[in-house]
JSON list of C-alpha atoms in Angstrom, two decimals:
[
{"chain": "B", "resi": 16, "resn": "MET", "atom": "CA", "xyz": [-114.57, 5.23, 11.00]},
{"chain": "B", "resi": 17, "resn": "ALA", "atom": "CA", "xyz": [-112.52, 4.33, 8.02]},
{"chain": "B", "resi": 18, "resn": "THR", "atom": "CA", "xyz": [-109.44, 2.21, 8.41]},
{"chain": "B", "resi": 19, "resn": "LYS", "atom": "CA", "xyz": [-106.68, 1.83, 5.93]},
{"chain": "B", "resi": 20, "resn": "THR", "atom": "CA", "xyz": [-105.53, -1.54, 4.91]},
{"chain": "B", "resi": 21, "resn": "ALA", "atom": "CA", "xyz": [-101.87, -2.44, 4.58]},
{"chain": "B", "resi": 22, "resn": "GLU", "atom": "CA", "xyz": [-102.30, -2.54, 0.83]},
{"chain": "B", "resi": 23, "resn": "GLY", "atom": "CA", "xyz": [-103.71, 1.00, 0.69]},
{"chain": "B", "resi": 24, "resn": "ALA", "atom": "CA", "xyz": [-101.02, 2.36, 3.02]},
{"chain": "B", "resi": 25, "resn": "GLY", "atom": "CA", "xyz": [-98.30, 0.87, 0.84]},
{"chain": "B", "resi": 26, "resn": "THR", "atom": "CA", "xyz": [-99.77, 2.51, -2.25]},
{"chain": "B", "resi": 27, "resn": "GLU", "atom": "CA", "xyz": [-99.97, 5.84, -0.52]},
{"chain": "B", "resi": 28, "resn": "THR", "atom": "CA", "xyz": [-96.36, 5.59, 0.70]},
{"chain": "B", "resi": 29, "resn": "GLY", "atom": "CA", "xyz": [-95.20, 4.57, -2.76]},
{"chain": "B", "resi": 30, "resn": "ALA", "atom": "CA", "xyz": [-96.85, 7.66, -4.27]},
{"chain": "B", "resi": 31, "resn": "GLN", "atom": "CA", "xyz": [-95.10, 9.90, -1.73]},
{"chain": "B", "resi": 32, "resn": "HIS", "atom": "CA", "xyz": [-91.78, 8.24, -2.53]},
{"chain": "B", "resi": 33, "resn": "ASP", "atom": "CA", "xyz": [-92.29, 8.81, -6.26]},
{"chain": "B", "resi": 34, "resn": "GLU", "atom": "CA", "xyz": [-93.03, 12.49, -5.63]},
{"chain": "B", "resi": 35, "resn": "THR", "atom": "CA", "xyz": [-89.88, 12.85, -3.50]},
{"chain": "B", "resi": 36, "resn": "VAL", "atom": "CA", "xyz": [-87.72, 11.21, -6.18]},
{"chain": "B", "resi": 37, "resn": "ALA", "atom": "CA", "xyz": [-89.23, 13.51, -8.83]},
{"chain": "B", "resi": 38, "resn": "GLU", "atom": "CA", "xyz": [-88.57, 16.61, -6.69]},
{"chain": "B", "resi": 39, "resn": "THR", "atom": "CA", "xyz": [-84.97, 15.50, -6.09]},
{"chain": "B", "resi": 40, "resn": "ALA", "atom": "CA", "xyz": [-84.41, 14.98, -9.83]},
{"chain": "B", "resi": 41, "resn": "VAL", "atom": "CA", "xyz": [-85.77, 18.46, -10.61]},
{"chain": "B", "resi": 42, "resn": "THR", "atom": "CA", "xyz": [-83.59, 20.00, -7.90]},
{"chain": "B", "resi": 43, "resn": "GLU", "atom": "CA", "xyz": [-80.48, 18.21, -9.19]},
{"chain": "B", "resi": 44, "resn": "GLU", "atom": "CA", "xyz": [-81.17, 19.33, -12.75]},
{"chain": "B", "resi": 45, "resn": "ALA", "atom": "CA", "xyz": [-81.54, 22.92, -11.58]},
{"chain": "B", "resi": 46, "resn": "GLN", "atom": "CA", "xyz": [-78.27, 22.77, -9.64]},
{"chain": "B", "resi": 47, "resn": "ALA", "atom": "CA", "xyz": [-76.29, 20.85, -12.25]},
{"chain": "B", "resi": 48, "resn": "PRO", "atom": "CA", "xyz": [-75.41, 23.86, -14.47]},
{"chain": "B", "resi": 49, "resn": "GLU", "atom": "CA", "xyz": [-74.18, 25.83, -11.45]},
{"chain": "B", "resi": 50, "resn": "GLN", "atom": "CA", "xyz": [-72.05, 22.94, -10.27]},
{"chain": "B", "resi": 51, "resn": "ARG", "atom": "CA", "xyz": [-70.62, 22.42, -13.76]},
{"chain": "B", "resi": 52, "resn": "GLU", "atom": "CA", "xyz": [-69.63, 26.10, -13.85]},
{"chain": "B", "resi": 53, "resn": "SER", "atom": "CA", "xyz": [-67.88, 25.87, -10.48]},
{"chain": "B", "resi": 54, "resn": "ASP", "atom": "CA", "xyz": [-66.06, 22.72, -11.61]},
{"chain": "B", "resi": 55, "resn": "GLU", "atom": "CA", "xyz": [-64.91, 24.53, -14.77]},
{"chain": "B", "resi": 56, "resn": "GLU", "atom": "CA", "xyz": [-63.74, 27.51, -12.70]},
{"chain": "B", "resi": 57, "resn": "ALA", "atom": "CA", "xyz": [-61.79, 25.22, -10.39]},
{"chain": "B", "resi": 58, "resn": "ALA", "atom": "CA", "xyz": [-60.16, 23.54, -13.37]},
{"chain": "B", "resi": 59, "resn": "ALA", "atom": "CA", "xyz": [-59.26, 26.93, -14.87]},
{"chain": "B", "resi": 60, "resn": "GLU", "atom": "CA", "xyz": [-57.48, 28.08, -11.68]},
{"chain": "B", "resi": 61, "resn": "PRO", "atom": "CA", "xyz": [-53.81, 27.19, -11.49]},
{"chain": "B", "resi": 62, "resn": "ARG", "atom": "CA", "xyz": [-53.10, 24.35, -9.09]},
{"chain": "B", "resi": 63, "resn": "ARG", "atom": "CA", "xyz": [-51.55, 25.51, -5.87]},
{"chain": "B", "resi": 64, "resn": "ALA", "atom": "CA", "xyz": [-48.64, 23.65, -4.39]},
{"chain": "B", "resi": 65, "resn": "SER", "atom": "CA", "xyz": [-49.57, 21.83, -1.22]},
{"chain": "B", "resi": 66, "resn": "GLY", "atom": "CA", "xyz": [-46.17, 22.26, 0.41]},
{"chain": "B", "resi": 67, "resn": "VAL", "atom": "CA", "xyz": [-45.55, 18.53, 0.64]},
{"chain": "B", "resi": 68, "resn": "GLY", "atom": "CA", "xyz": [-42.12, 18.88, -0.96]},
{"chain": "B", "resi": 69, "resn": "GLN", "atom": "CA", "xyz": [-41.12, 21.64, 1.41]},
{"chain": "B", "resi": 70, "resn": "GLY", "atom": "CA", "xyz": [-42.35, 19.64, 4.39]},
{"chain": "B", "resi": 71, "resn": "ALA", "atom": "CA", "xyz": [-40.45, 16.58, 3.25]},
{"chain": "B", "resi": 72, "resn": "GLY", "atom": "CA", "xyz": [-37.33, 18.69, 2.76]},
{"chain": "B", "resi": 73, "resn": "ALA", "atom": "CA", "xyz": [-37.64, 20.10, 6.26]},
{"chain": "B", "resi": 74, "resn": "VAL", "atom": "CA", "xyz": [-37.97, 16.62, 7.77]},
{"chain": "B", "resi": 75, "resn": "VAL", "atom": "CA", "xyz": [-35.00, 15.37, 5.72]},
{"chain": "B", "resi": 76, "resn": "SER", "atom": "CA", "xyz": [-32.94, 18.32, 6.95]},
{"chain": "B", "resi": 77, "resn": "ALA", "atom": "CA", "xyz": [-33.77, 17.52, 10.58]},
{"chain": "B", "resi": 78, "resn": "ALA", "atom": "CA", "xyz": [-33.00, 13.82, 10.05]},
{"chain": "B", "resi": 79, "resn": "LEU", "atom": "CA", "xyz": [-29.66, 14.61, 8.42]},
{"chain": "B", "resi": 80, "resn": "GLY", "atom": "CA", "xyz": [-28.87, 16.92, 11.32]},
{"chain": "B", "resi": 81, "resn": "LEU", "atom": "CA", "xyz": [-29.55, 14.12, 13.79]},
{"chain": "B", "resi": 82, "resn": "VAL", "atom": "CA", "xyz": [-27.40, 11.70, 11.81]},
{"chain": "B", "resi": 83, "resn": "SER", "atom": "CA", "xyz": [-24.58, 14.24, 11.81]},
{"chain": "B", "resi": 84, "resn": "LEU", "atom": "CA", "xyz": [-24.57, 14.20, 15.61]},
{"chain": "B", "resi": 85, "resn": "ASN", "atom": "CA", "xyz": [-24.00, 10.45, 15.87]},
{"chain": "B", "resi": 86, "resn": "GLY", "atom": "CA", "xyz": [-22.13, 9.75, 12.63]},
{"chain": "B", "resi": 87, "resn": "GLY", "atom": "CA", "xyz": [-24.67, 7.31, 11.28]},
{"chain": "B", "resi": 88, "resn": "TRP", "atom": "CA", "xyz": [-24.17, 3.89, 9.79]},
{"chain": "B", "resi": 89, "resn": "VAL", "atom": "CA", "xyz": [-21.89, 5.15, 7.02]},
{"chain": "B", "resi": 90, "resn": "GLY", "atom": "CA", "xyz": [-19.60, 6.80, 9.57]},
{"chain": "B", "resi": 91, "resn": "THR", "atom": "CA", "xyz": [-19.46, 3.59, 11.60]},
{"chain": "B", "resi": 92, "resn": "VAL", "atom": "CA", "xyz": [-18.55, 1.53, 8.54]},
{"chain": "B", "resi": 93, "resn": "ALA", "atom": "CA", "xyz": [-15.92, 4.08, 7.47]},
{"chain": "B", "resi": 94, "resn": "SER", "atom": "CA", "xyz": [-14.48, 4.07, 10.99]},
{"chain": "B", "resi": 95, "resn": "ALA", "atom": "CA", "xyz": [-14.29, 0.26, 11.08]},
{"chain": "B", "resi": 96, "resn": "ARG", "atom": "CA", "xyz": [-12.65, 0.23, 7.65]},
{"chain": "B", "resi": 97, "resn": "ALA", "atom": "CA", "xyz": [-10.09, 2.84, 8.68]},
{"chain": "B", "resi": 98, "resn": "GLN", "atom": "CA", "xyz": [-9.36, 0.89, 11.85]},
{"chain": "B", "resi": 99, "resn": "LEU", "atom": "CA", "xyz": [-8.83, -2.34, 9.88]},
{"chain": "B", "resi": 100, "resn": "MET", "atom": "CA", "xyz": [-6.62, -0.57, 7.34]},
{"chain": "B", "resi": 101, "resn": "GLY", "atom": "CA", "xyz": [-4.58, 0.89, 10.21]},
{"chain": "B", "resi": 102, "resn": "GLN", "atom": "CA", "xyz": [-4.10, -2.55, 11.71]},
{"chain": "B", "resi": 103, "resn": "LEU", "atom": "CA", "xyz": [-2.98, -3.96, 8.38]},
{"chain": "B", "resi": 104, "resn": "LYS", "atom": "CA", "xyz": [-0.54, -1.12, 7.66]},
{"chain": "B", "resi": 105, "resn": "THR", "atom": "CA", "xyz": [1.04, -1.01, 11.07]},
{"chain": "B", "resi": 106, "resn": "SER", "atom": "CA", "xyz": [3.73, -3.51, 11.81]},
{"chain": "B", "resi": 107, "resn": "SER", "atom": "CA", "xyz": [4.29, -4.99, 15.22]},
{"chain": "B", "resi": 108, "resn": "GLN", "atom": "CA", "xyz": [7.65, -3.17, 15.45]},
{"chain": "B", "resi": 109, "resn": "ALA", "atom": "CA", "xyz": [5.97, 0.24, 15.03]},
{"chain": "B", "resi": 110, "resn": "GLY", "atom": "CA", "xyz": [5.96, 2.55, 17.98]},
{"chain": "B", "resi": 111, "resn": "VAL", "atom": "CA", "xyz": [2.95, 2.88, 20.25]},
{"chain": "B", "resi": 112, "resn": "ALA", "atom": "CA", "xyz": [2.17, 6.44, 19.08]},
{"chain": "B", "resi": 113, "resn": "GLN", "atom": "CA", "xyz": [2.21, 5.30, 15.45]},
{"chain": "B", "resi": 114, "resn": "GLN", "atom": "CA", "xyz": [-0.05, 2.33, 16.24]},
{"chain": "B", "resi": 115, "resn": "ILE", "atom": "CA", "xyz": [-2.53, 4.52, 18.14]},
{"chain": "B", "resi": 116, "resn": "LYS", "atom": "CA", "xyz": [-2.69, 7.03, 15.28]},
{"chain": "B", "resi": 117, "resn": "ALA", "atom": "CA", "xyz": [-3.01, 4.40, 12.56]},
{"chain": "B", "resi": 118, "resn": "VAL", "atom": "CA", "xyz": [-5.57, 2.21, 14.32]},
{"chain": "B", "resi": 119, "resn": "TYR", "atom": "CA", "xyz": [-7.67, 4.68, 16.30]},
{"chain": "B", "resi": 120, "resn": "GLY", "atom": "CA", "xyz": [-6.86, 8.18, 15.03]},
{"chain": "B", "resi": 121, "resn": "ASP", "atom": "CA", "xyz": [-7.71, 7.51, 11.41]},
{"chain": "B", "resi": 122, "resn": "ALA", "atom": "CA", "xyz": [-10.94, 5.79, 12.43]},
{"chain": "B", "resi": 123, "resn": "TRP", "atom": "CA", "xyz": [-11.88, 8.78, 14.62]},
{"chain": "B", "resi": 124, "resn": "HIS", "atom": "CA", "xyz": [-11.18, 11.16, 11.75]},
{"chain": "B", "resi": 125, "resn": "ALA", "atom": "CA", "xyz": [-13.24, 9.05, 9.33]},
{"chain": "B", "resi": 126, "resn": "THR", "atom": "CA", "xyz": [-16.23, 9.23, 11.70]},
{"chain": "B", "resi": 127, "resn": "ALA", "atom": "CA", "xyz": [-15.77, 12.99, 12.05]},
{"chain": "B", "resi": 128, "resn": "LEU", "atom": "CA", "xyz": [-15.52, 13.42, 8.28]},
{"chain": "B", "resi": 129, "resn": "TRP", "atom": "CA", "xyz": [-18.79, 11.57, 7.61]},
{"chain": "B", "resi": 130, "resn": "ALA", "atom": "CA", "xyz": [-20.55, 13.43, 10.43]},
{"chain": "B", "resi": 131, "resn": "GLY", "atom": "CA", "xyz": [-19.38, 16.68, 8.86]},
{"chain": "B", "resi": 132, "resn": "LEU", "atom": "CA", "xyz": [-20.71, 15.65, 5.45]},
{"chain": "B", "resi": 133, "resn": "PHE", "atom": "CA", "xyz": [-24.13, 14.85, 6.93]},
{"chain": "B", "resi": 134, "resn": "ALA", "atom": "CA", "xyz": [-24.09, 18.19, 8.77]},
{"chain": "B", "resi": 135, "resn": "VAL", "atom": "CA", "xyz": [-23.35, 20.09, 5.56]},
{"chain": "B", "resi": 136, "resn": "ALA", "atom": "CA", "xyz": [-26.15, 18.19, 3.79]},
{"chain": "B", "resi": 137, "resn": "ALA", "atom": "CA", "xyz": [-28.55, 19.12, 6.63]},
{"chain": "B", "resi": 138, "resn": "LEU", "atom": "CA", "xyz": [-27.54, 22.77, 6.31]},
{"chain": "B", "resi": 139, "resn": "VAL", "atom": "CA", "xyz": [-27.95, 22.84, 2.54]},
{"chain": "B", "resi": 140, "resn": "VAL", "atom": "CA", "xyz": [-31.38, 21.16, 2.59]},
{"chain": "B", "resi": 141, "resn": "GLY", "atom": "CA", "xyz": [-32.61, 23.26, 5.53]},
{"chain": "B", "resi": 142, "resn": "VAL", "atom": "CA", "xyz": [-31.51, 26.54, 3.98]},
{"chain": "B", "resi": 143, "resn": "ALA", "atom": "CA", "xyz": [-33.04, 25.52, 0.63]},
{"chain": "B", "resi": 144, "resn": "VAL", "atom": "CA", "xyz": [-36.39, 24.84, 2.32]},
{"chain": "B", "resi": 145, "resn": "LEU", "atom": "CA", "xyz": [-36.27, 28.16, 4.15]},
{"chain": "B", "resi": 146, "resn": "ALA", "atom": "CA", "xyz": [-35.29, 30.07, 1.00]},
{"chain": "B", "resi": 147, "resn": "ARG", "atom": "CA", "xyz": [-37.88, 28.35, -1.23]},
{"chain": "B", "resi": 148, "resn": "PRO", "atom": "CA", "xyz": [-40.75, 30.79, -0.59]},
{"chain": "B", "resi": 149, "resn": "ALA", "atom": "CA", "xyz": [-38.62, 33.65, -1.90]},
{"chain": "B", "resi": 150, "resn": "PHE", "atom": "CA", "xyz": [-38.45, 31.90, -5.28]},
{"chain": "B", "resi": 151, "resn": "GLY", "atom": "CA", "xyz": [-41.92, 30.33, -5.27]},
{"chain": "B", "resi": 152, "resn": "ALA", "atom": "CA", "xyz": [-45.43, 31.67, -5.62]},
{"chain": "B", "resi": 153, "resn": "PRO", "atom": "CA", "xyz": [-45.69, 35.21, -4.24]},
{"chain": "B", "resi": 154, "resn": "GLY", "atom": "CA", "xyz": [-48.24, 35.66, -1.51]},
{"chain": "B", "resi": 155, "resn": "ARG", "atom": "CA", "xyz": [-48.23, 31.96, -0.62]},
{"chain": "B", "resi": 156, "resn": "PRO", "atom": "CA", "xyz": [-46.95, 31.74, 2.95]},
{"chain": "B", "resi": 157, "resn": "GLN", "atom": "CA", "xyz": [-44.97, 28.75, 4.13]},
{"chain": "B", "resi": 158, "resn": "ALA", "atom": "CA", "xyz": [-46.62, 26.63, 6.82]},
{"chain": "B", "resi": 159, "resn": "PRO", "atom": "CA", "xyz": [-45.23, 27.41, 10.29]},
{"chain": "B", "resi": 160, "resn": "TRP", "atom": "CA", "xyz": [-44.40, 23.78, 11.04]},
{"chain": "B", "resi": 161, "resn": "ILE", "atom": "CA", "xyz": [-42.26, 23.59, 7.90]},
{"chain": "B", "resi": 162, "resn": "LYS", "atom": "CA", "xyz": [-40.28, 26.63, 9.00]},
{"chain": "B", "resi": 163, "resn": "SER", "atom": "CA", "xyz": [-39.85, 25.22, 12.50]},
{"chain": "B", "resi": 164, "resn": "VAL", "atom": "CA", "xyz": [-38.64, 21.82, 11.35]},
{"chain": "B", "resi": 165, "resn": "ALA", "atom": "CA", "xyz": [-36.33, 23.39, 8.74]},
{"chain": "B", "resi": 166, "resn": "TRP", "atom": "CA", "xyz": [-34.83, 25.71, 11.37]},
{"chain": "B", "resi": 167, "resn": "GLY", "atom": "CA", "xyz": [-34.37, 22.68, 13.61]},
{"chain": "B", "resi": 168, "resn": "GLY", "atom": "CA", "xyz": [-32.53, 20.91, 10.80]},
{"chain": "B", "resi": 169, "resn": "VAL", "atom": "CA", "xyz": [-30.32, 23.94, 10.24]},
{"chain": "B", "resi": 170, "resn": "ALA", "atom": "CA", "xyz": [-29.55, 24.19, 13.97]},
{"chain": "B", "resi": 171, "resn": "LEU", "atom": "CA", "xyz": [-28.73, 20.48, 14.19]},
{"chain": "B", "resi": 172, "resn": "GLY", "atom": "CA", "xyz": [-26.55, 20.85, 11.10]},
{"chain": "B", "resi": 173, "resn": "VAL", "atom": "CA", "xyz": [-24.61, 23.73, 12.65]},
{"chain": "B", "resi": 174, "resn": "VAL", "atom": "CA", "xyz": [-24.06, 21.81, 15.90]},
{"chain": "B", "resi": 175, "resn": "GLY", "atom": "CA", "xyz": [-23.11, 18.65, 13.98]},
{"chain": "B", "resi": 176, "resn": "LEU", "atom": "CA", "xyz": [-20.66, 20.58, 11.79]},
{"chain": "B", "resi": 177, "resn": "LEU", "atom": "CA", "xyz": [-19.08, 22.24, 14.83]},
{"chain": "B", "resi": 178, "resn": "LEU", "atom": "CA", "xyz": [-18.67, 18.89, 16.58]},
{"chain": "B", "resi": 179, "resn": "ALA", "atom": "CA", "xyz": [-17.27, 17.29, 13.42]},
{"chain": "B", "resi": 180, "resn": "VAL", "atom": "CA", "xyz": [-14.65, 20.02, 13.03]},
{"chain": "B", "resi": 181, "resn": "LEU", "atom": "CA", "xyz": [-13.71, 19.74, 16.71]},
{"chain": "B", "resi": 182, "resn": "LYS", "atom": "CA", "xyz": [-13.40, 15.93, 16.44]},
{"chain": "B", "resi": 183, "resn": "TYR", "atom": "CA", "xyz": [-11.43, 16.04, 13.20]},
{"chain": "B", "resi": 184, "resn": "SER", "atom": "CA", "xyz": [-9.00, 18.65, 14.54]},
{"chain": "B", "resi": 185, "resn": "ASP", "atom": "CA", "xyz": [-8.56, 16.63, 17.77]},
{"chain": "B", "resi": 186, "resn": "ALA", "atom": "CA", "xyz": [-9.70, 19.63, 19.83]},
{"chain": "B", "resi": 187, "resn": "LEU", "atom": "CA", "xyz": [-12.50, 17.45, 21.20]},
{"chain": "B", "resi": 188, "resn": "LEU", "atom": "CA", "xyz": [-11.45, 14.11, 22.65]},
{"chain": "B", "resi": 189, "resn": "GLY", "atom": "CA", "xyz": [-8.09, 14.00, 20.91]},
{"chain": "B", "resi": 190, "resn": "LEU", "atom": "CA", "xyz": [-5.90, 10.94, 20.83]},
{"chain": "B", "resi": 191, "resn": "PRO", "atom": "CA", "xyz": [-3.98, 10.18, 24.01]},
{"chain": "B", "resi": 192, "resn": "SER", "atom": "CA", "xyz": [-0.25, 10.72, 23.98]},
{"chain": "B", "resi": 193, "resn": "ALA", "atom": "CA", "xyz": [1.86, 7.58, 24.03]},
{"chain": "B", "resi": 194, "resn": "GLY", "atom": "CA", "xyz": [4.93, 9.03, 25.56]}
]
C-alpha cells in the first residue's frame, strides 16, 4: 500500500488550487464583455426617480397637518406675545370686557391664525404630492404609502383649517361675556 506524505498531499492540493484559480480567471474573462455591455446599457437608460421627494413631501404634509391641530410652537409664542401686548395696552381703568378681549381674545385669535396657516401649508403640500404624478414620468405609478400619507396630510389640513376658522370666528370656544 502506498501512503502519501504531508509534503506530497500539499503539492497535490496546491496544483488543484492553481487549476481552480485558472478556471475562475477564464470564466471571468468570458463574462467580462457581457457584464460591460449590461453596465453600458444601464448607464444609457435614463435614471428613474425613486420617489424620495414625494415621500418626504407626504410626510411633511402630515406633520404640518398635525401641527395645525395643536397650533405648534409658533402659535404658542404668538399667543403669549399677543397676551403680553394686550396686558400692556389695557389700562387698569378699562372695563372687564375690554380687558378680556385684549388679554385673552387676541391671544386666542393669534393661535387660531397660526394653526390656519399650518393647515393651509399642509393642504398645499399634500395636494402637490398627490398631483405630482400627473406632471411627472408617464407610466410611473406613485407608491401606495405615499398616496396614503399625502391623503392623511390633506385630511389633517382640512380638519385643522376648519378648527382654525371656528376658533378665529369665536364659533368654537368663544370668549365669555363680561356683562
